[in-house]
Amino acid sequence: MGHRITLIPGDGIGPEITEVTRECIGAAGVDIDWEVRQAGECAIEKYGTPIPDETLKSIEENRICLKAPLTTPVGSGFRSVNVYIRQRFDLYVCLRPFKFYEGVRSRYSDLDMVVVRENMEDLYSGIEFERGKKETGELIEFIAKKTGKKIGNDSGISIKPLSVSNSERIVRFAFEYARKNRRRKVTAIHKANIMKFTDGLFLDVARKIAGEYTDIEFEDRIVDNMSMQLVQKPELYDVLVCPNLYGDILSDLCAGLVGGLGMSPGANIGEEIAVFEATHGSAPKYKGMNKVNPSALLLAGIMMLDYMGESEKAKKIEQALADVIREGKYVTYDFREPGSTDCVGTREMGQAIIRKIKEQ
Ligand code: NAD
C-alpha cells in the first residue's frame, strides 16, 4: 500500500516547485497517495484563515507533510503560519542539513553539516511586553523589586525561556541523529558566559546528555566564536545543536556557505509528526514565471523519503539532482553569474532530474 502524505503546495513559487518534487518522487518509484491541502495566503479566500482545520486534520492523520513556502498574510492574526504548525504539533526539532553539491556557486566545497535547532522556546516563545503598556510597566517594577536592576520605562521586553526538558530532548535528538547517520561530532552552541540561567542550563544539559554518548565526540562553542569559525574553517564541524535563536541565525549562515537558501531544505520533527519544507520563502515576485530553483523542496522531499524508510529511492533522487547540478546544463538562474541568460526554468530542471532518475 502507498504512503498517504499531506501535500501543501503553498503560495508564490510553491506550486511550481511542488510539482517538480512530486514528479521526481514519482519517477523514483515511490508510491505516494498525496492528500493536497491548502495553507497560507491562498487559503484565506476560500477558508477565511491561512491554516484551515481540514489541513491541520490531514497533517494530524497522515503524520507526514511536505510543505512548500507560505506567504505570511499581513494582518491575519498569525505571526507566522509556519510557526503555528510547529507549535500546534509540538515539532520540537528543526533539522537543517547543509551539503555542498559540485556545480553550486559557493566559496566552499566539500561541506556536509547539520544544524539541529530547538523549535519551541527561547526568544520565539512569543511572550512579549510592548513598550508603554501597563503590564510592561508592572513587569519593570517587579524586576526592579526582585533584582534591584532598573529597566528603562521606554523599553519593550521579550522573554527567553529555556527548559531542562526541551533542552534534553533536542540534545538527545542531535546525538541520536549523529549515531544513526554515522556523524563523528556534536557541537553545542550557547552564550552561557552571559546568560547563565538559560544558555548555562542548555550547556549543562548538553554536557550531561553527551556523557551518555561516549562514541560521539562532544564540544561546545560560544555562538559569536562559532559564527567566525564557521566562516573560517567550517570543515571542522559536523552536527551543531542550538537553542532556537542561534539555530535560526547559524542555519542561514550555513545555507550561505553551501550556495544559499535555494539549496537548503528543512524538517520540523516531533515525536509523532514531521513536516518537511524548503527553507526559503514564497518569492512572490517570481510566481508563475517558471524561474526558480526547485532543489530545496526536492531535498526536503528526499529527507522525507529517508524519514519514511525509503532511503534507497531517496539516494536515487539525490544522485540525479547532484548529476544535473554538476553537469550544469539544465540549471536555473541562481546557479549562474548574475545577469547570465544561459539557464533553464524550474520545469526544465525538473525534467532533467527525472531523466537522470530514469537512466539509473
Ligand atoms: P524569499 O525566500 O521568498 O525570497 C527572497 C529572494 O530569494 C527571492 O526574491 C529570490 O531572489 C530568492 N529565492 C527564494 N527562493 C528561491 C528559489 N527557490 N530559487 C531561486 N531563488 C530563490 O523571502 P522573502 O521575500 O523575504 O519572503 C516572501 C514571503 O515568504 C513572505 O511572506 C515570508 O513571510 C514568506 N516566507 C515563508 C517561509 C516558509 O514558508 N518556510 C520562509 C521564509 C519566508
Short mmCIF file of C-alpha atoms and ligand atoms in Angstrom, two decimals:
data_model
loop_
_atom_site.label_atom_id
_atom_site.label_comp_id
_atom_site.label_asym_id
_atom_site.label_seq_id
_atom_site.Cartn_x
_atom_site.Cartn_y
_atom_site.Cartn_z
CA MET A 1 0.00 0.00 0.00
CA GLY A 2 1.22 3.52 -0.79
CA HIS A 3 2.13 6.12 1.78
CA ARG A 4 -0.53 8.75 2.43
CA ILE A 5 1.07 12.17 2.80
CA THR A 6 -0.27 15.68 3.21
CA LEU A 7 0.99 17.99 0.46
CA ILE A 8 0.74 21.76 0.84
CA PRO A 9 1.62 23.50 -2.46
CA GLY A 10 1.62 26.87 -0.68
CA ASP A 11 1.94 30.34 -2.16
CA GLY A 12 4.01 32.21 -4.75
CA ILE A 13 6.52 29.83 -6.33
CA GLY A 14 5.25 26.99 -4.11
CA PRO A 15 3.04 25.19 -6.66
CA GLU A 16 5.80 25.13 -9.31
CA ILE A 17 8.48 23.62 -7.07
CA THR A 18 5.88 21.25 -5.55
CA GLU A 19 5.09 19.87 -8.99
CA VAL A 20 8.77 19.15 -9.71
CA THR A 21 9.22 17.46 -6.33
CA ARG A 22 6.13 15.33 -6.73
CA GLU A 23 7.12 14.22 -10.23
CA CYS A 24 10.69 13.35 -9.20
CA ILE A 25 9.45 11.26 -6.26
CA GLY A 26 7.00 9.52 -8.59
CA ALA A 27 9.76 8.88 -11.16
CA ALA A 28 11.85 7.17 -8.46
CA GLY A 29 9.00 4.74 -7.96
CA VAL A 30 7.78 5.71 -4.51
CA ASP A 31 4.08 5.02 -4.25
CA ILE A 32 2.55 8.05 -2.54
CA ASP A 33 -1.08 8.97 -2.17
CA TRP A 34 -0.76 12.77 -1.91
CA GLU A 35 -3.52 14.46 0.05
CA VAL A 36 -3.37 18.03 -1.25
CA ARG A 37 -4.37 20.67 1.30
CA GLN A 38 -4.22 24.44 1.33
CA ALA A 39 -2.44 26.78 3.73
CA GLY A 40 -1.04 30.30 3.54
CA GLU A 41 -2.36 33.31 1.72
CA CYS A 42 -4.05 31.17 -0.95
CA ALA A 43 -6.28 29.53 1.70
CA ILE A 44 -7.73 32.78 3.01
CA GLU A 45 -10.23 33.46 0.23
CA LYS A 46 -11.83 30.00 0.44
CA TYR A 47 -11.49 29.26 4.14
CA GLY A 48 -11.15 32.69 5.77
CA THR A 49 -7.95 31.53 7.50
CA PRO A 50 -4.38 30.81 6.36
CA ILE A 51 -4.45 27.49 8.18
CA PRO A 52 -7.80 25.69 7.65
CA ASP A 53 -8.94 22.96 10.04
CA GLU A 54 -9.02 20.37 7.25
CA THR A 55 -5.32 20.99 6.60
CA LEU A 56 -4.48 20.56 10.28
CA LYS A 57 -6.62 17.42 10.43
CA SER A 58 -4.88 15.99 7.38
CA ILE A 59 -1.41 16.55 8.92
CA GLU A 60 -2.60 15.03 12.19
CA GLU A 61 -3.96 11.93 10.46
CA ASN A 62 -1.18 11.34 7.93
CA ARG A 63 1.60 12.40 10.32
CA ILE A 64 3.90 13.32 7.43
CA CYS A 65 3.57 16.53 5.45
CA LEU A 66 5.54 18.08 2.60
CA LYS A 67 5.02 21.82 2.63
CA ALA A 68 6.03 24.43 0.07
CA PRO A 69 6.64 28.01 1.25
CA LEU A 70 3.72 30.03 2.59
CA THR A 71 3.33 33.76 2.38
CA THR A 72 2.68 35.13 5.84
CA PRO A 73 -0.53 37.13 5.32
CA VAL A 74 -0.34 40.61 6.79
CA GLY A 75 -3.00 41.22 9.44
CA SER A 76 -4.32 37.63 9.57
CA GLY A 77 -3.77 37.35 13.30
CA PHE A 78 -0.97 34.85 12.69
CA ARG A 79 2.59 35.92 13.28
CA SER A 80 3.60 33.05 11.03
CA VAL A 81 1.62 30.04 9.83
CA ASN A 82 4.86 28.03 9.83
CA VAL A 83 5.48 28.80 13.48
CA TYR A 84 1.84 27.96 14.26
CA ILE A 85 2.16 24.50 12.67
CA ARG A 86 5.37 23.80 14.63
CA GLN A 87 3.78 24.84 17.92
CA ARG A 88 0.49 23.09 17.30
CA PHE A 89 2.10 19.67 16.64
CA ASP A 90 4.99 20.08 19.08
CA LEU A 91 7.52 19.75 16.25
CA TYR A 92 10.40 20.47 18.59
CA VAL A 93 13.25 19.73 16.19
CA CYS A 94 14.22 21.85 13.22
CA LEU A 95 16.68 19.74 11.26
CA ARG A 96 18.66 21.57 8.59
CA PRO A 97 21.32 19.69 6.59
CA PHE A 98 23.87 21.74 4.63
CA LYS A 99 25.69 19.90 1.93
CA PHE A 100 27.81 21.21 -0.89
CA TYR A 101 26.91 19.93 -4.37
CA GLU A 102 29.55 20.30 -7.06
CA GLY A 103 28.38 22.91 -9.55
CA VAL A 104 26.76 25.22 -7.00
CA ARG A 105 28.22 28.73 -6.81
CA SER A 106 29.87 28.80 -3.41
CA ARG A 107 33.11 29.86 -1.72
CA TYR A 108 33.44 26.47 -0.05
CA SER A 109 33.40 22.89 -1.23
CA ASP A 110 33.07 19.53 0.47
CA LEU A 111 30.90 20.82 3.29
CA ASP A 112 28.44 18.46 4.90
CA MET A 113 26.99 19.77 8.17
CA VAL A 114 23.70 19.59 10.03
CA VAL A 115 22.09 22.15 12.31
CA VAL A 116 19.68 20.74 14.92
CA ARG A 117 17.69 23.71 16.17
CA GLU A 118 15.29 23.72 19.10
CA ASN A 119 11.94 24.83 17.73
CA MET A 120 9.64 25.55 20.67
CA GLU A 121 11.04 28.07 23.11
CA ASP A 122 13.79 30.66 23.63
CA LEU A 123 13.03 34.18 22.32
CA TYR A 124 10.49 32.60 19.93
CA SER A 125 8.12 31.78 22.79
CA GLY A 126 6.05 34.77 21.66
CA ILE A 127 5.92 36.18 25.21
CA GLU A 128 6.49 39.86 24.70
CA PHE A 129 5.68 43.06 26.51
CA GLU A 130 5.13 46.16 24.41
CA ARG A 131 6.77 49.46 25.31
CA GLY A 132 4.47 51.75 27.26
CA LYS A 133 1.80 49.11 28.12
CA LYS A 134 0.52 48.87 31.72
CA GLU A 135 1.67 45.26 32.14
CA THR A 136 5.11 46.19 30.80
CA GLY A 137 5.39 48.85 33.50
CA GLU A 138 4.29 46.31 36.12
CA LEU A 139 6.90 43.83 34.93
CA ILE A 140 9.61 46.50 35.02
CA GLU A 141 8.57 47.34 38.60
CA PHE A 142 8.54 43.66 39.60
CA ILE A 143 12.04 43.14 38.16
CA ALA A 144 13.36 46.24 39.96
CA LYS A 145 11.89 44.97 43.25
CA LYS A 146 13.27 41.43 42.86
CA THR A 147 16.68 42.14 41.36
CA GLY A 148 17.44 45.76 42.13
CA LYS A 149 18.02 46.26 38.40
CA LYS A 150 16.29 49.08 36.57
CA ILE A 151 14.93 48.56 33.06
CA GLY A 152 14.14 51.86 31.30
CA ASN A 153 10.41 52.69 31.21
CA ASP A 154 10.64 53.16 27.45
CA SER A 155 11.67 49.52 26.93
CA GLY A 156 9.94 46.63 25.21
CA ILE A 157 10.64 43.20 26.69
CA SER A 158 10.84 39.75 25.09
CA ILE A 159 11.05 36.71 27.33
CA LYS A 160 13.59 33.93 26.78
CA PRO A 161 12.56 30.68 28.50
CA LEU A 162 14.80 27.61 28.12
CA SER A 163 13.75 24.47 29.97
CA VAL A 164 15.62 21.35 31.02
CA SER A 165 13.00 19.12 29.35
CA ASN A 166 13.14 20.84 25.96
CA SER A 167 16.93 21.14 26.07
CA GLU A 168 17.24 17.46 26.95
CA ARG A 169 15.08 16.25 24.11
CA ILE A 170 16.75 18.42 21.46
CA VAL A 171 20.28 17.45 22.53
CA ARG A 172 19.28 13.80 22.71
CA PHE A 173 17.83 14.08 19.19
CA ALA A 174 21.16 15.54 17.96
CA PHE A 175 23.15 12.64 19.43
CA GLU A 176 20.71 10.01 18.15
CA TYR A 177 20.84 11.63 14.71
CA ALA A 178 24.65 11.66 14.81
CA ARG A 179 24.76 7.99 15.79
CA LYS A 180 22.22 6.90 13.18
CA ASN A 181 23.90 8.88 10.40
CA ARG A 182 27.46 7.97 11.38
CA ARG A 183 28.47 11.51 12.21
CA ARG A 184 31.52 12.00 14.36
CA LYS A 185 30.89 15.08 16.46
CA VAL A 186 28.16 17.17 18.12
CA THR A 187 28.85 20.81 18.98
CA ALA A 188 26.50 22.62 21.40
CA ILE A 189 26.08 26.34 20.74
CA HIS A 190 25.35 28.83 23.52
CA LYS A 191 26.17 32.12 25.18
CA ALA A 192 26.40 30.64 28.66
CA ASN A 193 29.04 33.13 29.77
CA ILE A 194 26.40 35.89 29.65
CA MET A 195 23.01 34.11 30.04
CA LYS A 196 23.88 31.76 32.85
CA PHE A 197 20.39 30.61 33.74
CA THR A 198 19.15 29.93 30.19
CA ASP A 199 22.12 29.19 27.94
CA GLY A 200 24.01 27.95 31.00
CA LEU A 201 21.20 25.48 31.62
CA PHE A 202 21.30 24.38 27.97
CA LEU A 203 25.05 23.79 28.21
CA ASP A 204 24.76 21.82 31.48
CA VAL A 205 22.08 19.61 29.92
CA ALA A 206 24.15 19.13 26.75
CA ARG A 207 27.18 18.05 28.81
CA LYS A 208 25.07 15.62 30.81
CA ILE A 209 23.48 14.01 27.72
CA ALA A 210 26.88 13.89 25.96
CA GLY A 211 28.04 11.62 28.80
CA GLU A 212 25.56 9.01 27.58
CA TYR A 213 27.02 9.01 24.05
CA THR A 214 30.70 8.28 24.55
CA ASP A 215 31.01 7.02 20.94
CA ILE A 216 30.42 10.55 19.64
CA GLU A 217 32.78 13.46 20.21
CA PHE A 218 31.25 16.44 22.00
CA GLU A 219 32.33 20.04 22.34
CA ASP A 220 30.66 23.40 22.90
CA ARG A 221 31.15 26.81 21.33
CA ILE A 222 30.02 30.30 22.23
CA VAL A 223 27.78 31.50 19.43
CA ASP A 224 29.85 34.52 18.39
CA ASN A 225 33.03 32.45 18.19
CA MET A 226 31.09 29.77 16.31
CA SER A 227 29.98 32.30 13.67
CA MET A 228 33.59 33.20 12.97
CA GLN A 229 34.74 29.59 12.97
CA LEU A 230 32.02 28.61 10.50
CA VAL A 231 33.28 31.22 8.06
CA GLN A 232 36.98 30.40 8.59
CA LYS A 233 37.02 26.62 8.96
CA PRO A 234 33.55 25.11 8.53
CA GLU A 235 35.06 21.72 7.67
CA LEU A 236 35.80 21.20 11.37
CA TYR A 237 32.10 20.95 12.22
CA ASP A 238 29.57 18.21 11.82
CA VAL A 239 26.33 18.35 13.88
CA LEU A 240 25.52 21.65 15.63
CA VAL A 241 22.83 21.62 18.32
CA CYS A 242 21.41 25.03 19.18
CA PRO A 243 18.69 26.83 21.11
CA ASN A 244 16.11 28.40 18.82
CA LEU A 245 17.55 31.85 18.03
CA TYR A 246 21.17 30.81 17.47
CA GLY A 247 19.89 27.89 15.40
CA ASP A 248 17.91 30.26 13.22
CA ILE A 249 20.84 32.57 12.58
CA LEU A 250 23.50 29.88 12.14
CA SER A 251 21.22 27.94 9.77
CA ASP A 252 21.15 30.85 7.38
CA LEU A 253 24.87 31.34 7.76
CA CYS A 254 25.41 27.67 6.86
CA ALA A 255 22.99 27.98 3.93
CA GLY A 256 25.22 30.81 2.68
CA LEU A 257 28.25 28.52 2.90
CA VAL A 258 26.72 25.91 0.59
CA GLY A 259 25.14 28.18 -2.02
CA GLY A 260 22.15 29.88 -0.44
CA LEU A 261 18.57 29.13 0.52
CA GLY A 262 17.79 27.67 -2.92
CA MET A 263 19.77 24.56 -1.83
CA SER A 264 18.58 24.41 1.73
CA PRO A 265 15.88 22.01 2.96
CA GLY A 266 14.48 21.61 6.46
CA ALA A 267 12.42 19.24 8.54
CA ASN A 268 10.31 20.05 11.58
CA ILE A 269 10.07 16.87 13.59
CA GLY A 270 8.12 15.87 16.69
CA GLU A 271 7.52 12.55 18.42
CA GLU A 272 4.67 11.63 16.06
CA ILE A 273 4.52 14.14 13.23
CA ALA A 274 7.04 15.59 10.78
CA VAL A 275 6.71 18.47 8.30
CA PHE A 276 9.31 18.79 5.54
CA GLU A 277 9.89 22.09 3.78
CA ALA A 278 12.12 24.29 1.68
CA THR A 279 13.56 26.91 3.98
CA HIS A 280 13.28 29.78 1.51
CA GLY A 281 10.10 31.84 1.26
CA SER A 282 7.42 32.05 -1.41
CA ALA A 283 9.36 34.57 -3.57
CA PRO A 284 6.12 36.18 -4.81
CA LYS A 285 7.89 38.24 -7.48
CA TYR A 286 8.72 35.01 -9.34
CA LYS A 287 5.28 33.43 -9.02
CA GLY A 288 4.22 31.59 -12.19
CA MET A 289 7.41 32.57 -14.04
CA ASN A 290 8.95 29.09 -14.26
CA LYS A 291 12.17 30.58 -12.97
CA VAL A 292 13.25 29.44 -9.52
CA ASN A 293 15.42 26.60 -8.28
CA PRO A 294 13.33 23.59 -7.21
CA SER A 295 16.23 21.94 -5.31
CA ALA A 296 15.39 22.98 -1.74
CA LEU A 297 11.91 21.44 -1.78
CA LEU A 298 13.20 18.41 -3.65
CA LEU A 299 15.91 17.97 -0.99
CA ALA A 300 13.16 18.28 1.64
CA GLY A 301 11.31 15.52 -0.23
CA ILE A 302 14.49 13.42 -0.11
CA MET A 303 14.70 13.96 3.68
CA MET A 304 11.06 12.90 3.90
CA LEU A 305 11.73 9.67 1.99
CA ASP A 306 14.60 8.90 4.37
CA TYR A 307 12.33 9.51 7.34
CA MET A 308 9.74 7.15 5.81
CA GLY A 309 12.32 4.40 5.36
CA GLU A 310 12.57 4.87 1.57
CA SER A 311 16.30 5.59 1.76
CA GLU A 312 17.26 3.79 -1.46
CA LYS A 313 14.83 5.87 -3.51
CA ALA A 314 15.93 8.98 -1.66
CA LYS A 315 19.55 8.28 -2.65
CA LYS A 316 18.49 7.75 -6.24
CA ILE A 317 16.83 11.17 -6.46
CA GLU A 318 19.70 12.88 -4.67
CA GLN A 319 22.19 11.35 -7.11
CA ALA A 320 20.09 12.53 -10.07
CA LEU A 321 19.89 16.06 -8.64
CA ALA A 322 23.64 16.08 -7.92
CA ASP A 323 24.37 14.93 -11.50
CA VAL A 324 22.19 17.66 -13.02
CA ILE A 325 23.84 20.34 -10.88
CA ARG A 326 27.36 19.04 -11.56
CA GLU A 327 26.80 18.90 -15.33
CA GLY A 328 25.37 22.43 -15.13
CA LYS A 329 23.42 22.26 -18.40
CA TYR A 330 19.88 22.29 -17.11
CA VAL A 331 20.01 24.56 -14.09
CA THR A 332 18.10 27.65 -13.00
CA TYR A 333 19.32 31.26 -12.96
CA ASP A 334 20.74 31.15 -9.42
CA PHE A 335 23.44 28.65 -10.48
CA ARG A 336 24.85 31.25 -12.88
CA GLU A 337 26.66 34.54 -12.54
CA PRO A 338 24.15 37.39 -12.06
CA GLY A 339 22.83 38.60 -15.43
CA SER A 340 23.58 35.35 -17.28
CA THR A 341 20.79 34.14 -19.57
CA ASP A 342 22.31 30.70 -20.00
CA CYS A 343 19.85 28.92 -17.73
CA VAL A 344 16.61 26.93 -17.82
CA GLY A 345 13.32 27.19 -15.91
CA THR A 346 12.05 25.27 -12.89
CA ARG A 347 10.17 22.77 -15.06
CA GLU A 348 13.13 22.06 -17.38
CA MET A 349 15.47 21.50 -14.45
CA GLY A 350 12.86 19.11 -13.01
CA GLN A 351 12.64 17.23 -16.33
CA ALA A 352 16.43 16.88 -16.43
CA ILE A 353 16.39 15.37 -12.93
CA ILE A 354 13.66 12.94 -13.96
CA ARG A 355 15.69 11.85 -17.00
CA LYS A 356 18.64 11.15 -14.70
CA ILE A 357 16.45 9.16 -12.31
CA LYS A 358 15.19 7.05 -15.18
CA GLU A 359 18.69 6.47 -16.57
CA GLN A 360 19.88 4.91 -13.27
P1 NAD B 1 12.02 34.57 -0.12
O1 NAD B 1 12.90 33.45 0.32
O2 NAD B 1 10.67 34.25 -0.59
O3 NAD B 1 12.74 35.34 -1.32
C1 NAD B 1 13.89 36.12 -1.23
C2 NAD B 1 14.64 36.03 -2.57
O4 NAD B 1 15.39 34.82 -2.57
C3 NAD B 1 13.76 35.93 -3.79
O5 NAD B 1 13.34 37.17 -4.26
C4 NAD B 1 14.66 35.23 -4.76
O6 NAD B 1 15.56 36.16 -5.30
C5 NAD B 1 15.42 34.27 -3.88
N1 NAD B 1 14.83 32.94 -3.85
C6 NAD B 1 13.99 32.40 -2.92
N2 NAD B 1 13.69 31.14 -3.23
C7 NAD B 1 14.38 30.85 -4.37
C8 NAD B 1 14.49 29.69 -5.18
N3 NAD B 1 13.85 28.55 -4.90
N4 NAD B 1 15.26 29.76 -6.28
C9 NAD B 1 15.92 30.86 -6.60
N5 NAD B 1 15.86 31.99 -5.89
C10 NAD B 1 15.10 31.99 -4.77
O7 NAD B 1 11.96 35.63 1.09
P2 NAD B 1 11.01 36.88 1.31
O8 NAD B 1 10.85 37.63 0.03
O9 NAD B 1 11.56 37.56 2.49
O10 NAD B 1 9.61 36.26 1.72
C11 NAD B 1 8.47 36.13 0.86
C12 NAD B 1 7.33 35.51 1.67
O11 NAD B 1 7.71 34.20 2.06
C13 NAD B 1 6.98 36.27 2.95
O12 NAD B 1 5.58 36.31 3.10
C14 NAD B 1 7.59 35.43 4.04
O13 NAD B 1 6.88 35.56 5.25
C15 NAD B 1 7.44 34.05 3.46
N6 NAD B 1 8.39 33.05 3.99
C16 NAD B 1 7.93 31.78 4.13
C17 NAD B 1 8.80 30.78 4.56
C18 NAD B 1 8.26 29.40 4.68
O14 NAD B 1 7.13 29.14 4.31
N7 NAD B 1 9.02 28.45 5.18
C19 NAD B 1 10.13 31.08 4.84
C20 NAD B 1 10.59 32.38 4.65
C21 NAD B 1 9.72 33.37 4.22
#
